[in-house]
Amino acid sequence: MIRRTVEGSWFGRPLIKLKPHIHHDIVLKHNDAYDKHIEQLELVVQKEMQRKLQELQTVWEVADKHTRAPKMPTKLTFNTECRLQAQLRIMATFPALSILAKKPYNMNFSTEECQQYRSPHAEKGSPYFKHLNQIVESSPKAMYLHWFISQVDKRFELDKQNELVYKKEASAIEQKIVILTYFEPVAFILKLVSIIHNHTWISS
């Protein structure tokens, strides 16, 4: 795979011409209030990974010696590890979800589980909606996003030096925020937040 950036070129021409913009690297402080819950879940995930590896090794042992791989598998594939660790990766953004992984909800935060809350009626009856404040407030990323969204109705303009400066007056220009995530529960939580704050949400 070839990784390209906006600074690169293609046959002497820029790959993409961006409008004037401001880039900020955001550094947020970790919320450790839910660490104990997440540590308990880490043990569960590790046991599941060990079980999966043992299954692969058992399959290898009983397979035909002439057709099986030359060596017994000693670790899971990268994709399998990512799938099994998905819960932990989601909780890195929303630590309070560790509470929903326990009784009475016992949620696994899979795409299939999340899809049952697709309808407007089901959305408001979901554990995500019932605990939305706690989920969002536990997340430094979500709290920063909450603040940032409150600013998008205000605009930037070019000054005489052709640099972007903040202008306080509200703008009629439509503002867009693009958020990319691999995880359905993260997209669903952000959708609920956007509904509450009356922002248009387009989700695949």
JSON list of N, CA and C in Angstrom, two decimals, residues 83-111:
[
{"chain": "A", "resi": 83, "resn": "ARG", "atom": "N", "xyz": [-10.52, -8.21, 15.88]},
{"chain": "A", "resi": 83, "resn": "ARG", "atom": "CA", "xyz": [-11.94, -8.50, 16.11]},
{"chain": "A", "resi": 83, "resn": "ARG", "atom": "C", "xyz": [-12.20, -8.84, 17.57]},
{"chain": "A", "resi": 84, "resn": "LEU", "atom": "N", "xyz": [-11.33, -9.64, 18.18]},
{"chain": "A", "resi": 84, "resn": "LEU", "atom": "CA", "xyz": [-11.53, -10.04, 19.57]},
{"chain": "A", "resi": 84, "resn": "LEU", "atom": "C", "xyz": [-11.27, -8.89, 20.54]},
{"chain": "A", "resi": 85, "resn": "GLN", "atom": "N", "xyz": [-10.41, -7.96, 20.13]},
{"chain": "A", "resi": 85, "resn": "GLN", "atom": "CA", "xyz": [-10.08, -6.83, 21.00]},
{"chain": "A", "resi": 85, "resn": "GLN", "atom": "C", "xyz": [-10.95, -5.60, 20.72]},
{"chain": "A", "resi": 86, "resn": "ALA", "atom": "N", "xyz": [-11.96, -5.78, 19.87]},
{"chain": "A", "resi": 86, "resn": "ALA", "atom": "CA", "xyz": [-12.79, -4.64, 19.47]},
{"chain": "A", "resi": 86, "resn": "ALA", "atom": "C", "xyz": [-13.43, -3.94, 20.67]},
{"chain": "A", "resi": 87, "resn": "GLN", "atom": "N", "xyz": [-13.91, -4.71, 21.64]},
{"chain": "A", "resi": 87, "resn": "GLN", "atom": "CA", "xyz": [-14.55, -4.11, 22.81]},
{"chain": "A", "resi": 87, "resn": "GLN", "atom": "C", "xyz": [-13.60, -3.16, 23.52]},
{"chain": "A", "resi": 88, "resn": "LEU", "atom": "N", "xyz": [-12.35, -3.60, 23.68]},
{"chain": "A", "resi": 88, "resn": "LEU", "atom": "CA", "xyz": [-11.38, -2.77, 24.38]},
{"chain": "A", "resi": 88, "resn": "LEU", "atom": "C", "xyz": [-11.07, -1.51, 23.59]},
{"chain": "A", "resi": 89, "resn": "ARG", "atom": "N", "xyz": [-11.03, -1.61, 22.28]},
{"chain": "A", "resi": 89, "resn": "ARG", "atom": "CA", "xyz": [-10.73, -0.45, 21.45]},
{"chain": "A", "resi": 89, "resn": "ARG", "atom": "C", "xyz": [-11.88, 0.56, 21.51]},
{"chain": "A", "resi": 90, "resn": "ILE", "atom": "N", "xyz": [-13.12, 0.06, 21.56]},
{"chain": "A", "resi": 90, "resn": "ILE", "atom": "CA", "xyz": [-14.28, 0.94, 21.69]},
{"chain": "A", "resi": 90, "resn": "ILE", "atom": "C", "xyz": [-14.25, 1.66, 23.04]},
{"chain": "A", "resi": 91, "resn": "MET", "atom": "N", "xyz": [-13.89, 0.91, 24.09]},
{"chain": "A", "resi": 91, "resn": "MET", "atom": "CA", "xyz": [-13.87, 1.49, 25.44]},
{"chain": "A", "resi": 91, "resn": "MET", "atom": "C", "xyz": [-12.72, 2.46, 25.64]},
{"chain": "A", "resi": 92, "resn": "ALA", "atom": "N", "xyz": [-11.73, 2.41, 24.76]},
{"chain": "A", "resi": 92, "resn": "ALA", "atom": "CA", "xyz": [-10.67, 3.41, 24.82]},
{"chain": "A", "resi": 92, "resn": "ALA", "atom": "C", "xyz": [-11.25, 4.79, 24.53]},
{"chain": "A", "resi": 93, "resn": "THR", "atom": "N", "xyz": [-12.33, 4.84, 23.74]},
{"chain": "A", "resi": 93, "resn": "THR", "atom": "CA", "xyz": [-13.00, 6.10, 23.44]},
{"chain": "A", "resi": 93, "resn": "THR", "atom": "C", "xyz": [-14.13, 6.38, 24.42]},
{"chain": "A", "resi": 94, "resn": "PHE", "atom": "N", "xyz": [-14.89, 5.36, 24.78]},
{"chain": "A", "resi": 94, "resn": "PHE", "atom": "CA", "xyz": [-16.02, 5.52, 25.71]},
{"chain": "A", "resi": 94, "resn": "PHE", "atom": "C", "xyz": [-15.86, 4.57, 26.89]},
{"chain": "A", "resi": 95, "resn": "PRO", "atom": "N", "xyz": [-15.07, 4.92, 27.90]},
{"chain": "A", "resi": 95, "resn": "PRO", "atom": "CA", "xyz": [-14.80, 4.02, 29.02]},
{"chain": "A", "resi": 95, "resn": "PRO", "atom": "C", "xyz": [-16.03, 3.54, 29.78]},
{"chain": "A", "resi": 96, "resn": "ALA", "atom": "N", "xyz": [-17.07, 4.37, 29.84]},
{"chain": "A", "resi": 96, "resn": "ALA", "atom": "CA", "xyz": [-18.27, 4.00, 30.61]},
{"chain": "A", "resi": 96, "resn": "ALA", "atom": "C", "xyz": [-19.00, 2.81, 30.01]},
{"chain": "A", "resi": 97, "resn": "LEU", "atom": "N", "xyz": [-18.70, 2.45, 28.76]},
{"chain": "A", "resi": 97, "resn": "LEU", "atom": "CA", "xyz": [-19.33, 1.27, 28.16]},
{"chain": "A", "resi": 97, "resn": "LEU", "atom": "C", "xyz": [-18.93, -0.01, 28.90]},
{"chain": "A", "resi": 98, "resn": "SER", "atom": "N", "xyz": [-17.86, 0.05, 29.67]},
{"chain": "A", "resi": 98, "resn": "SER", "atom": "CA", "xyz": [-17.45, -1.13, 30.45]},
{"chain": "A", "resi": 98, "resn": "SER", "atom": "C", "xyz": [-18.54, -1.53, 31.44]},
{"chain": "A", "resi": 99, "resn": "ILE", "atom": "N", "xyz": [-19.37, -0.59, 31.85]},
{"chain": "A", "resi": 99, "resn": "ILE", "atom": "CA", "xyz": [-20.48, -0.90, 32.76]},
{"chain": "A", "resi": 99, "resn": "ILE", "atom": "C", "xyz": [-21.53, -1.73, 32.03]},
{"chain": "A", "resi": 100, "resn": "LEU", "atom": "N", "xyz": [-21.78, -1.41, 30.76]},
{"chain": "A", "resi": 100, "resn": "LEU", "atom": "CA", "xyz": [-22.80, -2.12, 29.98]},
{"chain": "A", "resi": 100, "resn": "LEU", "atom": "C", "xyz": [-22.35, -3.52, 29.58]},
{"chain": "A", "resi": 101, "resn": "ALA", "atom": "N", "xyz": [-21.07, -3.81, 29.72]},
{"chain": "A", "resi": 101, "resn": "ALA", "atom": "CA", "xyz": [-20.58, -5.15, 29.40]},
{"chain": "A", "resi": 101, "resn": "ALA", "atom": "C", "xyz": [-20.92, -6.15, 30.50]},
{"chain": "A", "resi": 102, "resn": "LYS", "atom": "N", "xyz": [-21.43, -5.64, 31.62]},
{"chain": "A", "resi": 102, "resn": "LYS", "atom": "CA", "xyz": [-21.77, -6.50, 32.76]},
{"chain": "A", "resi": 102, "resn": "LYS", "atom": "C", "xyz": [-23.29, -6.62, 32.89]},
{"chain": "A", "resi": 103, "resn": "LYS", "atom": "N", "xyz": [-23.72, -7.40, 33.86]},
{"chain": "A", "resi": 103, "resn": "LYS", "atom": "CA", "xyz": [-25.15, -7.55, 34.13]},
{"chain": "A", "resi": 103, "resn": "LYS", "atom": "C", "xyz": [-25.73, -6.21, 34.52]},
{"chain": "A", "resi": 104, "resn": "PRO", "atom": "N", "xyz": [-26.99, -5.92, 34.17]},
{"chain": "A", "resi": 104, "resn": "PRO", "atom": "CA", "xyz": [-27.95, -6.81, 33.50]},
{"chain": "A", "resi": 104, "resn": "PRO", "atom": "C", "xyz": [-27.87, -6.78, 31.98]},
{"chain": "A", "resi": 105, "resn": "TYR", "atom": "N", "xyz": [-26.97, -5.97, 31.40]},
{"chain": "A", "resi": 105, "resn": "TYR", "atom": "CA", "xyz": [-26.96, -5.81, 29.94]},
{"chain": "A", "resi": 105, "resn": "TYR", "atom": "C", "xyz": [-26.11, -6.87, 29.23]},
{"chain": "A", "resi": 106, "resn": "ASN", "atom": "N", "xyz": [-24.93, -7.14, 29.76]},
{"chain": "A", "resi": 106, "resn": "ASN", "atom": "CA", "xyz": [-24.02, -8.13, 29.14]},
{"chain": "A", "resi": 106, "resn": "ASN", "atom": "C", "xyz": [-23.84, -7.87, 27.64]},
{"chain": "A", "resi": 107, "resn": "MET", "atom": "N", "xyz": [-23.61, -6.62, 27.28]},
{"chain": "A", "resi": 107, "resn": "MET", "atom": "CA", "xyz": [-23.47, -6.26, 25.87]},
{"chain": "A", "resi": 107, "resn": "MET", "atom": "C", "xyz": [-22.09, -6.62, 25.34]},
{"chain": "A", "resi": 108, "resn": "ASN", "atom": "N", "xyz": [-22.03, -6.98, 24.06]},
{"chain": "A", "resi": 108, "resn": "ASN", "atom": "CA", "xyz": [-20.74, -7.31, 23.44]},
{"chain": "A", "resi": 108, "resn": "ASN", "atom": "C", "xyz": [-20.29, -6.26, 22.42]},
{"chain": "A", "resi": 109, "resn": "PHE", "atom": "N", "xyz": [-21.16, -5.27, 22.13]},
{"chain": "A", "resi": 109, "resn": "PHE", "atom": "CA", "xyz": [-20.84, -4.12, 21.28]},
{"chain": "A", "resi": 109, "resn": "PHE", "atom": "C", "xyz": [-20.49, -4.54, 19.85]},
{"chain": "A", "resi": 110, "resn": "SER", "atom": "N", "xyz": [-21.10, -5.60, 19.40]},
{"chain": "A", "resi": 110, "resn": "SER", "atom": "CA", "xyz": [-20.90, -6.04, 18.02]},
{"chain": "A", "resi": 110, "resn": "SER", "atom": "C", "xyz": [-21.80, -5.25, 17.08]},
{"chain": "A", "resi": 111, "resn": "THR", "atom": "N", "xyz": [-21.48, -5.32, 15.80]},
{"chain": "A", "resi": 111, "resn": "THR", "atom": "CA", "xyz": [-22.31, -4.66, 14.79]},
{"chain": "A", "resi": 111, "resn": "THR", "atom": "C", "xyz": [-23.72, -5.22, 14.80]}
]
